Amino acid sequence: MSSVNSDNFLAVALVINRSRDGPAFVFHYPAQVQHNATDTGAGADLEDILLERLVQPANHNPSVANEQLPRQWDRDEHIVTDSGSQIVPWEHVAGFPARDLAGMLTPARPYHKTLFQLSLDPLYCVSYPIHVPENGKWKKQKKSGKGNDGDKASTVMDDHGVSNEADLSSGKLSDNSKDKDSKKDGDEDEKRSSMTMFNLVFILRPKTHEVKELVDSLYVNVVKKANKAYKYSQQQSDFIWKESKRILAAKDKAREEQRKMSSLWKEILQISSLAASMQEIYTAVSQNKIAALHLDTPLGILTPSFQIPVPFYVADIPEDSGRDQSGLWLTTANAFLSQDTLEEPGFLDRNFALLLMDDEKKIIAELQSDADPSTASMVEFVRLSKPTMSFHQVAQSNILTLSQVRRFAQHFIYWRRAIAIPPLHARDVYIVSPNCDPRRLPQDSVEWQRLFPVAPPLPNFLGELSQSPRPYKHFCPSKAHRPSYLHMLAWLMRRGWVTQLCTYAYVVVWPEIIYEVDYEMEAEDLAAASTSSLEQAKPPTIVEEHEHPLSPTSTIDTAQQQQQQQQPSSPPANPSSTEHVAERARLERIATKAHHRATERAITHARKTPPQPTPHPSLNDAPHLKGLTPHIILDAKKATGKEARYLSAIGKRFTDDRGKQAWQLFCKYFDGRCALERVALQEDMKRKEVWNLLTHMTEYVLCTRHW
């Protein structure tokens, strides 16, 4: 799986288009965009080659572009060439003239709010261009009725399907200048910004095999959302245009003063929250973190956030190349979920709980610092949600609706503040995770001792878990210690030290059952064949029709007469007597053979040993079962044909109605993908009752255990 990093994500840049002055390359971060591993020495020659590949605008001065750049140029200071031309460090980006890039990265209106992708081998530029509305005004017409700017911001910022009713970081606007702004509303609505388009561009250098995956991931999760956040700020307060003018003015002044690029960039990042937000986007996304922007708009502080979601679990132990995934929760609880399962009502609610990735008190304190009206509901959600309680159980408190629980859980998971795990239970089995990261043992041991001072040292406790797997409750000194030990277990899960050892099952059909079903199917087939022969064709005999009206002879004659009546009359009307006798003989031979075969099958079947159910089919080694091998049903809930008959035959072996009903109910979990530990949750039954019923089915179930 391709991930965004500083090797394939080179820079983020802002380009605008103006009605009078045309495209402008406003700002980019980082200041120095290195586009190849040996970007020294021969870099000047490469720049000349790249310049020739670009279509130069009419006002471009070729004498400056084609002039050889000094090989030792550090791209920080200004250079005055022999001809007197000034080369400005920020006017070249990744080897391309910034003026030319601005023109190329200013797509026409048809690209408005769509994926714009430009390949400049080996670079890729990906963006989501935003054009001024058709009426030439960025500001939207105000709707009637009162509204809250913070709510609007939350709605606009949130593209991942999570409600931002009490968002920690994804789109709050604190309006601190409403009175001042209201005085200018009449004038501002009439003004038109000279900016007709802006485009936040992401400059990539992906490897050939990761182009599509990298571009798609970055575009959906960051590029599109960042441009939408900027669009909102521009519509509300002309923010992008005002900030762009400030940055361009600072660059023009620095050009005249021949200031170093490093000094200028430091100043721009201090005076412009727009530039600082671009720095945050690049730094956070390239380091696989959440980008939390801080846009200081005239209407207040806007704080949108976005990220590329990271996996919080792995289904298998990563190879050496995936070492960065060490320490992630190891489980197949999520990987094995089919689309049918996901669409099953209540499945996720009953089978998953929320495990916070930080201290509960710390998260609540952060929530309470937000004045959003829905903060109280989120605080209640954090207090109610325990790693031992499913989402369904949390909703049973009647304090929050199931819809709120789902929405808040999705929010915390998306923003990396929690993960969804099967509810922890003292009767389940937990082992040291094969994907744990031993390098963290020293620091985690200190944290463990601080949080659980009376617990055994972390290495010792992990050593105990590494012994023969057994229910977690056996590690507790007493029943009174279970709550504390479950807190310890939650911490171990959070840090990736342990994982649950689950039980998965398939239905095994023993030869006794196979023989029984085959015997019954053969008997049914013989009965059907016998009935058919009575209705259609008896063994042929030559007797008078009035004595045996159902004799084969009369049947043949009748069939021939009906066939002759249906055919149009043609000379001669009847076949010759010789042909009639031959056809009659042929039909008699066919009927005789069929009768003999049926008789032989019936005799063979009668000689077989009738099925005899035994208490333990797995131990039945009777002679008549020789040559039959057990059959495994890979997915009992999808069984058809003979496999469905196997399941039915097994169900009849349970003498009590409760056992038969349980077999029919539990069969859908015997697919090697559904952990039996989840059956009680899904069926809303007592765990002890479920395991008792499953224990009575062990004769017909083949179990395996893994994470």
JSON list of C-alpha atoms in Angstrom, two decimals, residues 313-317 329-338 341 347 352 420 422 499-504 672-675 677-678 704-707:
[
{"chain": "A", "resi": 313, "resn": "TYR", "atom": "CA", "xyz": [-5.18, -2.71, 12.47]},
{"chain": "A", "resi": 314, "resn": "VAL", "atom": "CA", "xyz": [-3.55, -5.33, 10.27]},
{"chain": "A", "resi": 315, "resn": "ALA", "atom": "CA", "xyz": [-5.08, -8.69, 9.40]},
{"chain": "A", "resi": 316, "resn": "ASP", "atom": "CA", "xyz": [-1.75, -10.47, 9.05]},
{"chain": "A", "resi": 317, "resn": "ILE", "atom": "CA", "xyz": [1.81, -10.00, 10.23]},
{"chain": "A", "resi": 329, "resn": "TRP", "atom": "CA", "xyz": [-3.60, -4.10, 16.47]},
{"chain": "A", "resi": 330, "resn": "LEU", "atom": "CA", "xyz": [-3.49, -7.54, 14.84]},
{"chain": "A", "resi": 331, "resn": "THR", "atom": "CA", "xyz": [-6.96, -8.90, 14.07]},
{"chain": "A", "resi": 332, "resn": "THR", "atom": "CA", "xyz": [-9.21, -10.34, 11.39]},
{"chain": "A", "resi": 333, "resn": "ALA", "atom": "CA", "xyz": [-12.34, -8.99, 13.11]},
{"chain": "A", "resi": 334, "resn": "ASN", "atom": "CA", "xyz": [-12.57, -6.30, 10.42]},
{"chain": "A", "resi": 335, "resn": "ALA", "atom": "CA", "xyz": [-10.87, -7.97, 7.48]},
{"chain": "A", "resi": 336, "resn": "PHE", "atom": "CA", "xyz": [-13.32, -10.87, 7.37]},
{"chain": "A", "resi": 337, "resn": "LEU", "atom": "CA", "xyz": [-16.44, -8.74, 7.20]},
{"chain": "A", "resi": 338, "resn": "SER", "atom": "CA", "xyz": [-18.30, -9.30, 3.95]},
{"chain": "A", "resi": 341, "resn": "THR", "atom": "CA", "xyz": [-22.47, -8.79, 6.91]},
{"chain": "A", "resi": 347, "resn": "PHE", "atom": "CA", "xyz": [-24.24, -6.16, 13.20]},
{"chain": "A", "resi": 352, "resn": "PHE", "atom": "CA", "xyz": [-17.94, -3.50, 18.24]},
{"chain": "A", "resi": 420, "resn": "ALA", "atom": "CA", "xyz": [-13.38, 0.04, 17.11]},
{"chain": "A", "resi": 422, "resn": "PRO", "atom": "CA", "xyz": [-14.84, -6.32, 19.76]},
{"chain": "A", "resi": 499, "resn": "THR", "atom": "CA", "xyz": [-4.76, -9.39, 20.59]},
{"chain": "A", "resi": 500, "resn": "GLN", "atom": "CA", "xyz": [-7.74, -11.66, 21.05]},
{"chain": "A", "resi": 501, "resn": "LEU", "atom": "CA", "xyz": [-7.46, -15.33, 20.19]},
{"chain": "A", "resi": 502, "resn": "CYS", "atom": "CA", "xyz": [-10.80, -16.20, 18.58]},
{"chain": "A", "resi": 503, "resn": "THR", "atom": "CA", "xyz": [-12.54, -19.43, 17.61]},
{"chain": "A", "resi": 504, "resn": "TYR", "atom": "CA", "xyz": [-13.79, -20.00, 14.07]},
{"chain": "A", "resi": 672, "resn": "GLY", "atom": "CA", "xyz": [-14.54, -19.78, 9.18]},
{"chain": "A", "resi": 673, "resn": "ARG", "atom": "CA", "xyz": [-14.93, -16.00, 9.32]},
{"chain": "A", "resi": 674, "resn": "CYS", "atom": "CA", "xyz": [-17.35, -15.31, 12.17]},
{"chain": "A", "resi": 675, "resn": "ALA", "atom": "CA", "xyz": [-15.74, -15.59, 15.60]},
{"chain": "A", "resi": 677, "resn": "GLU", "atom": "CA", "xyz": [-17.07, -15.34, 20.69]},
{"chain": "A", "resi": 678, "resn": "ARG", "atom": "CA", "xyz": [-19.35, -12.82, 18.91]},
{"chain": "A", "resi": 704, "resn": "THR", "atom": "CA", "xyz": [-9.70, -23.37, 14.41]},
{"chain": "A", "resi": 705, "resn": "ARG", "atom": "CA", "xyz": [-8.24, -20.53, 16.48]},
{"chain": "A", "resi": 706, "resn": "HIS", "atom": "CA", "xyz": [-6.41, -17.41, 15.42]},
{"chain": "A", "resi": 707, "resn": "TRP", "atom": "CA", "xyz": [-6.52, -13.64, 15.89]}
]
